[in-house]
PDB file of C-alpha atoms in Angstrom:
ATOM      1  CA  MET A  30       0.000   0.000   0.000  1.00 31.00           C
ATOM      2  CA  THR A  31       1.480   3.372  -1.012  1.00 35.00           C
ATOM      3  CA  MET A  32       1.667   6.487   1.100  1.00 39.00           C
ATOM      4  CA  TYR A  33      -1.188   8.039  -0.882  1.00 38.00           C
ATOM      5  CA  ASP A  34      -3.509   5.087  -0.162  1.00 36.00           C
ATOM      6  CA  ASP A  35      -2.797   5.187   3.576  1.00 39.00           C
ATOM      7  CA  GLU A  36      -5.167   8.017   4.475  1.00 39.00           C
ATOM      8  CA  PRO A  37      -4.475   9.750   7.804  1.00 39.00           C
ATOM      9  CA  THR A  38      -7.021   9.720  10.575  1.00 38.00           C
ATOM     10  CA  MET A  39      -9.488  12.533  11.223  1.00 42.00           C
ATOM     11  CA  MET A  40      -8.746  15.152  13.863  1.00 48.00           C
ATOM     12  CA  GLY A  41      -9.534  13.843  17.311  1.00 52.00           C
ATOM     13  CA  SER A  42      -8.196  13.779  20.830  1.00 50.00           C
ATOM     14  CA  GLY A  43      -4.431  14.151  20.913  1.00 71.00           C
ATOM     15  CA  ARG A  44      -4.248  15.935  17.582  1.00 82.00           C
ATOM     16  CA  PRO A  45      -3.449  19.636  18.019  1.00 88.00           C
ATOM     17  CA  SER A  46      -4.947  22.297  15.799  1.00 90.00           C
ATOM     18  CA  ALA A  47      -2.534  23.561  13.170  1.00 94.00           C
ATOM     19  CA  MET A  48      -2.463  25.935  10.244  1.00 94.00           C
ATOM     20  CA  LEU A  49      -0.239  27.143   7.439  1.00 96.00           C
ATOM     21  CA  VAL A  50       0.356  30.899   7.232  1.00 96.00           C
ATOM     22  CA  ILE A  51       1.719  32.458   4.036  1.00 95.00           C
ATOM     23  CA  ARG A  52       4.593  34.761   4.926  1.00 94.00           C
ATOM     24  CA  GLN A  53       5.988  35.415   1.456  1.00 93.00           C
ATOM     25  CA  GLY A  54       4.382  35.400  -1.978  1.00 92.00           C
ATOM     26  CA  PRO A  55       1.326  36.791  -3.773  1.00 91.00           C
ATOM     27  CA  GLN A  56      -1.009  35.763  -0.915  1.00 94.00           C
ATOM     28  CA  ALA A  57       1.133  36.879   2.026  1.00 93.00           C
ATOM     29  CA  GLY A  58      -0.874  37.089   5.234  1.00 93.00           C
ATOM     30  CA  MET A  59      -3.429  34.393   4.395  1.00 94.00           C
ATOM     31  CA  SER A  60      -3.798  31.402   6.722  1.00 94.00           C
ATOM     32  CA  PHE A  61      -5.185  27.915   6.085  1.00 95.00           C
ATOM     33  CA  PRO A  62      -6.292  25.694   9.016  1.00 94.00           C
ATOM     34  CA  LEU A  63      -5.389  22.009   8.699  1.00 93.00           C
ATOM     35  CA  THR A  64      -8.702  20.371   9.608  1.00 88.00           C
ATOM     36  CA  GLY A  65      -9.354  17.531   7.162  1.00 85.00           C
ATOM     37  CA  GLN A  66      -7.758  14.170   6.570  1.00 85.00           C
ATOM     38  CA  GLN A  67      -5.177  15.934   4.457  1.00 92.00           C
ATOM     39  CA  SER A  68      -4.589  19.377   3.001  1.00 95.00           C
ATOM     40  CA  VAL A  69      -3.296  19.474  -0.560  1.00 96.00           C
ATOM     41  CA  ILE A  70      -1.301  22.533  -1.654  1.00 96.00           C
ATOM     42  CA  GLY A  71      -1.273  23.654  -5.300  1.00 96.00           C
ATOM     43  CA  ARG A  72      -2.751  25.810  -8.054  1.00 95.00           C
ATOM     44  CA  GLU A  73      -5.722  23.563  -8.821  1.00 95.00           C
ATOM     45  CA  GLU A  74      -9.101  25.007  -7.892  1.00 94.00           C
ATOM     46  CA  GLY A  75     -10.938  23.157  -5.153  1.00 94.00           C
ATOM     47  CA  LEU A  76      -7.852  22.169  -3.160  1.00 94.00           C
ATOM     48  CA  GLU A  77      -7.636  22.846   0.548  1.00 94.00           C
ATOM     49  CA  ILE A  78      -4.809  25.347  -0.005  1.00 95.00           C
ATOM     50  CA  VAL A  79      -4.993  27.049  -3.426  1.00 95.00           C
ATOM     51  CA  LEU A  80      -1.917  29.112  -4.303  1.00 96.00           C
ATOM     52  CA  GLN A  81      -1.844  31.872  -6.889  1.00 94.00           C
ATOM     53  CA  ASP A  82       1.751  31.050  -7.670  1.00 95.00           C
ATOM     54  CA  PRO A  83       2.808  30.227 -11.263  1.00 94.00           C
ATOM     55  CA  GLU A  84       5.892  28.394  -9.924  1.00 94.00           C
ATOM     56  CA  SER A  85       3.777  25.871  -7.995  1.00 95.00           C
ATOM     57  CA  SER A  86       2.320  22.733  -9.556  1.00 96.00           C
ATOM     58  CA  ARG A  87      -1.417  22.009  -9.822  1.00 96.00           C
ATOM     59  CA  ARG A  88      -1.124  19.453  -7.002  1.00 96.00           C
ATOM     60  CA  HIS A  89       2.207  20.364  -5.455  1.00 97.00           C
ATOM     61  CA  SER A  90       2.372  18.808  -1.977  1.00 97.00           C
ATOM     62  CA  ARG A  91       0.159  17.691   0.903  1.00 96.00           C
ATOM     63  CA  VAL A  92       0.124  17.905   4.709  1.00 96.00           C
ATOM     64  CA  TYR A  93      -1.542  15.178   6.777  1.00 95.00           C
ATOM     65  CA  TRP A  94      -1.637  13.641  10.268  1.00 92.00           C
ATOM     66  CA  GLN A  95       0.073  10.299  10.787  1.00 91.00           C
ATOM     67  CA  ALA A  96       1.657   8.457  13.730  1.00 87.00           C
ATOM     68  CA  GLY A  97       0.842  11.344  16.061  1.00 89.00           C
ATOM     69  CA  ARG A  98       2.649  13.927  13.911  1.00 92.00           C
ATOM     70  CA  TYR A  99       1.902  16.267  11.033  1.00 94.00           C
ATOM     71  CA  VAL A 100       3.663  15.141   7.877  1.00 96.00           C
ATOM     72  CA  ILE A 101       4.417  16.977   4.621  1.00 96.00           C
ATOM     73  CA  GLU A 102       5.023  15.176   1.343  1.00 96.00           C
ATOM     74  CA  ASP A 103       5.795  16.365  -2.177  1.00 97.00           C
ATOM     75  CA  MET A 104       3.355  15.051  -4.800  1.00 96.00           C
ATOM     76  CA  GLY A 105       5.730  14.895  -7.752  1.00 95.00           C
ATOM     77  CA  SER A 106       5.870  18.665  -8.281  1.00 95.00           C
ATOM     78  CA  THR A 107       8.039  20.251 -10.941  1.00 94.00           C
ATOM     79  CA  ASN A 108      10.006  22.602  -8.697  1.00 95.00           C
ATOM     80  CA  GLY A 109       9.988  20.543  -5.503  1.00 96.00           C
ATOM     81  CA  THR A 110       8.950  21.248  -1.918  1.00 97.00           C
ATOM     82  CA  PHE A 111      11.369  22.722   0.629  1.00 97.00           C
ATOM     83  CA  VAL A 112      11.344  22.580   4.427  1.00 97.00           C
ATOM     84  CA  ASN A 113      13.608  25.122   6.117  1.00 96.00           C
ATOM     85  CA  GLY A 114      15.388  25.680   2.816  1.00 94.00           C
ATOM     86  CA  ILE A 115      16.104  21.996   2.125  1.00 95.00           C
ATOM     87  CA  GLN A 116      14.290  20.103  -0.626  1.00 96.00           C
ATOM     88  CA  ILE A 117      12.473  17.032   0.680  1.00 95.00           C
ATOM     89  CA  THR A 118      12.605  13.728  -1.171  1.00 93.00           C
ATOM     90  CA  GLY A 119       9.960  11.857   0.845  1.00 94.00           C
ATOM     91  CA  PRO A 120       7.468  12.269   3.693  1.00 96.00           C
ATOM     92  CA  GLN A 121       8.860  14.439   6.471  1.00 95.00           C
ATOM     93  CA  PHE A 122       7.558  15.296   9.929  1.00 95.00           C
ATOM     94  CA  LEU A 123       6.762  18.957  10.580  1.00 95.00           C
ATOM     95  CA  ASN A 124       7.695  20.890  13.690  1.00 94.00           C
ATOM     96  CA  ALA A 125       6.090  24.102  14.867  1.00 93.00           C
ATOM     97  CA  GLY A 126       7.679  27.086  13.143  1.00 94.00           C
ATOM     98  CA  ASP A 127       8.993  25.122  10.161  1.00 96.00           C
ATOM     99  CA  SER A 128       9.200  27.101   6.920  1.00 96.00           C
ATOM    100  CA  ILE A 129       7.721  25.460   3.815  1.00 97.00           C
ATOM    101  CA  GLY A 130       8.764  26.613   0.348  1.00 96.00           C
ATOM    102  CA  VAL A 131       6.369  25.967  -2.557  1.00 96.00           C
ATOM    103  CA  GLY A 132       7.369  27.763  -5.757  1.00 94.00           C
ATOM    104  CA  GLN A 133       7.715  31.449  -4.860  1.00 94.00           C
ATOM    105  CA  THR A 134       5.484  31.075  -1.793  1.00 96.00           C
ATOM    106  CA  ALA A 135       6.800  30.670   1.742  1.00 96.00           C
ATOM    107  CA  LEU A 136       4.454  29.213   4.372  1.00 96.00           C
ATOM    108  CA  VAL A 137       4.994  28.759   8.103  1.00 96.00           C
ATOM    109  CA  PHE A 138       3.630  25.746   9.978  1.00 96.00           C
ATOM    110  CA  GLN A 139       1.943  26.806  13.227  1.00 94.00           C
ATOM    111  CA  VAL A 140       0.584  24.601  15.997  1.00 91.00           C
ATOM    112  CA  SER A 141      -1.843  25.902  18.651  1.00 81.00           C
ATOM    113  CA  SER A 142      -0.851  25.981  22.298  1.00 64.00           C
ATOM    114  CA  GLY A 143      -3.796  26.219  24.675  1.00 54.00           C
ATOM    115  CA  GLY A 144      -6.074  27.360  21.868  1.00 47.00           C
ATOM    116  CA  GLN A 145      -3.722  30.162  20.827  1.00 47.00           C
ATOM    117  CA  PHE A 146      -1.377  30.124  17.846  1.00 45.00           C
ATOM    118  CA  GLY A 147       2.047  31.404  18.646  1.00 46.00           C
ATOM    119  CA  ALA A 148       3.728  34.007  16.523  1.00 43.00           C
ATOM    120  CA  ALA A 149       5.416  32.318  13.621  1.00 41.00           C
ATOM    121  CA  PRO A 150       9.029  33.086  12.881  1.00 40.00           C
ATOM    122  CA  GLN A 151       9.962  34.823   9.662  1.00 40.00           C
ATOM    123  CA  TYR A 152      10.669  32.631   6.665  1.00 38.00           C
ATOM    124  CA  GLN A 153      14.304  31.713   6.387  1.00 40.00           C
ATOM    125  CA  ALA A 154      15.647  31.138   2.918  1.00 40.00           C
ATOM    126  CA  ALA A 155      18.264  28.533   2.174  1.00 42.00           C
ATOM    127  CA  PRO A 156      21.768  29.719   3.101  1.00 45.00           C
ATOM    128  CA  PRO A 157      23.863  30.977   0.187  1.00 51.00           C
ATOM    129  CA  PRO A 158      26.465  28.600  -1.199  1.00 51.00           C
ATOM    130  CA  ALA A 159      29.845  28.772   0.467  1.00 55.00           C
ATOM    131  CA  THR A 160      32.449  30.914  -1.265  1.00 57.00           C
ATOM    132  CA  PRO A 161      35.148  28.677  -2.747  1.00 55.00           C
ATOM    133  CA  VAL A 162      38.504  29.045  -1.031  1.00 53.00           C
ATOM    134  CA  SER A 163      41.125  30.565  -3.287  1.00 52.00           C
ATOM    135  CA  ALA A 164      44.308  28.663  -3.953  1.00 47.00           C
ATOM    136  CA  PRO A 165      47.328  29.530  -1.766  1.00 51.00           C
ATOM    137  CA  VAL A 166      49.593  32.287  -3.038  1.00 47.00           C
ATOM    138  CA  SER A 167      52.629  29.980  -3.071  1.00 50.00           C
ATOM    139  CA  ALA A 168      50.904  27.566  -5.425  1.00 49.00           C
ATOM    140  CA  GLY A 169      50.062  30.474  -7.751  1.00 55.00           C
ATOM    141  CA  ASN A 170      53.708  31.605  -7.765  1.00 58.00           C
ATOM    142  CA  GLU A 171      54.895  28.090  -8.599  1.00 62.00           C
ATOM    143  CA  ASN A 172      52.485  27.917 -11.509  1.00 70.00           C
ATOM    144  CA  LYS A 173      53.686  31.317 -12.712  1.00 73.00           C
ATOM    145  CA  TRP A 174      57.366  30.274 -12.638  1.00 78.00           C
ATOM    146  CA  THR A 175      56.494  27.068 -14.468  1.00 78.00           C
ATOM    147  CA  GLN A 176      54.796  29.096 -17.181  1.00 79.00           C
ATOM    148  CA  TYR A 177      57.821  31.375 -17.496  1.00 77.00           C
ATOM    149  CA  ALA A 178      60.132  28.365 -17.833  1.00 79.00           C
ATOM    150  CA  LEU A 179      57.949  26.860 -20.547  1.00 82.00           C
ATOM    151  CA  TYR A 180      57.848  30.169 -22.412  1.00 79.00           C
ATOM    152  CA  GLY A 181      61.658  30.423 -22.222  1.00 78.00           C
ATOM    153  CA  CYS A 182      62.148  26.884 -23.544  1.00 79.00           C
ATOM    154  CA  GLY A 183      59.725  27.583 -26.338  1.00 80.00           C
ATOM    155  CA  CYS A 184      61.537  30.764 -27.344  1.00 82.00           C
ATOM    156  CA  LEU A 185      64.932  28.992 -27.253  1.00 84.00           C
ATOM    157  CA  LEU A 186      63.593  26.178 -29.429  1.00 85.00           C
ATOM    158  CA  LEU A 187      62.170  28.689 -31.894  1.00 85.00           C
ATOM    159  CA  VAL A 188      65.512  30.541 -32.147  1.00 83.00           C
ATOM    160  CA  THR A 189      67.364  27.242 -32.693  1.00 84.00           C
ATOM    161  CA  ILE A 190      65.007  26.270 -35.507  1.00 87.00           C
ATOM    162  CA  CYS A 191      65.431  29.681 -37.129  1.00 83.00           C
ATOM    163  CA  VAL A 192      69.247  29.373 -37.002  1.00 80.00           C
ATOM    164  CA  LEU A 193      69.148  25.880 -38.522  1.00 83.00           C
ATOM    165  CA  LEU A 194      66.825  27.070 -41.278  1.00 83.00           C
ATOM    166  CA  ALA A 195      69.130  30.020 -41.995  1.00 78.00           C
ATOM    167  CA  ILE A 196      72.132  27.677 -42.283  1.00 76.00           C
ATOM    168  CA  ALA A 197      70.148  25.347 -44.567  1.00 77.00           C
ATOM    169  CA  PHE A 198      69.138  28.192 -46.862  1.00 75.00           C
ATOM    170  CA  LEU A 199      72.746  29.475 -46.880  1.00 73.00           C
ATOM    171  CA  ILE A 200      74.037  26.063 -47.927  1.00 73.00           C
ATOM    172  CA  ILE A 201      71.388  25.736 -50.653  1.00 77.00           C
ATOM    173  CA  LEU A 202      71.997  29.224 -52.059  1.00 77.00           C
ATOM    174  CA  TYR A 203      75.795  29.229 -51.654  1.00 67.00           C
ATOM    175  CA  PRO A 204      77.091  25.642 -51.826  1.00 65.00           C
ATOM    176  CA  GLU A 205      80.677  26.912 -52.299  1.00 64.00           C
ATOM    177  CA  THR A 206      80.488  28.259 -48.760  1.00 57.00           C
ATOM    178  CA  LEU A 207      79.982  24.729 -47.458  1.00 56.00           C
ATOM    179  CA  ASP A 208      83.027  23.546 -49.426  1.00 61.00           C
ATOM    180  CA  GLY A 209      85.122  26.345 -47.977  1.00 60.00           C
ATOM    181  CA  LEU A 210      84.013  25.596 -44.462  1.00 58.00           C
ATOM    182  CA  THR A 211      84.724  21.886 -44.973  1.00 61.00           C
ATOM    183  CA  GLN A 212      88.244  22.538 -46.331  1.00 64.00           C
ATOM    184  CA  THR A 213      89.003  24.957 -43.513  1.00 64.00           C
ATOM    185  CA  GLY A 214      87.877  22.467 -40.930  1.00 59.00           C
ATOM    186  CA  PHE A 215      89.978  19.707 -42.530  1.00 59.00           C
ATOM    187  CA  ASN A 216      93.113  21.893 -42.576  1.00 64.00           C
ATOM    188  CA  THR A 217      92.566  22.820 -38.946  1.00 67.00           C
ATOM    189  CA  LEU A 218      92.241  19.163 -38.019  1.00 62.00           C
ATOM    190  CA  ILE A 219      95.574  18.351 -39.797  1.00 65.00           C
ATOM    191  CA  LEU A 220      97.291  21.231 -38.002  1.00 69.00           C
ATOM    192  CA  VAL A 221      96.071  20.071 -34.612  1.00 57.00           C
ATOM    193  CA  GLN A 222      97.218  16.487 -35.331  1.00 66.00           C
ATOM    194  CA  ALA A 223     100.678  17.698 -36.353  1.00 63.00           C
ATOM    195  CA  GLN A 224     101.039  19.690 -33.163  1.00 64.00           C
ATOM    196  CA  LEU A 225     100.040  16.674 -31.119  1.00 62.00           C
ATOM    197  CA  ASN A 226     102.641  14.502 -32.930  1.00 59.00           C
ATOM    198  CA  LEU A 227     105.321  17.113 -32.378  1.00 62.00           C
ATOM    199  CA  GLY A 228     104.535  17.219 -28.696  1.00 56.00           C
ATOM    200  CA  THR A 229     104.861  13.423 -28.535  1.00 51.00           C
ATOM    201  CA  TYR A 230     108.372  13.453 -30.019  1.00 50.00           C
ATOM    202  CA  LEU A 231     109.476  16.198 -27.680  1.00 53.00           C
TER     203      LEU A 231
END
């Protein structure tokens, strides 16, 4: 048997009177006593709690009495139901003063005490997300030096390629230059060898 088939009992001894008071939204100030087996909240006409809120679903959520407690349950709404700023994913017990968010409407759950309803607290929105902690300064400096090193290596590699290309073009355009450089290097090598031989004999 599903939760929807298990209808809560009628109000009787031991069940306190309760109501939902709209604190924020197009109908702020209106109150809705919870007197029947269940009170359905939504935009559909004929419901126990009809909201003039375009962000709410036709049958958004319901409040009912079960196991000696008032319970709220989302009915598959598009935008979800929130209790004290937290979206509910299943039936949840209500406590006096709880804030209920349905679309752009904020309601407060009130329970009578000695026939009098206590003043309801103001609606509290969900806390803003925590500000992400910035990375330590030392880590940023290390990343910066790494970038500089990579840029330097890249520039050095580019210069080396340019020099090699210049030498290649020089050899292609002036092949006699290569012959001259080769002969000069060969003569230098012979001279160095002769000096080494002379040093050996001495």
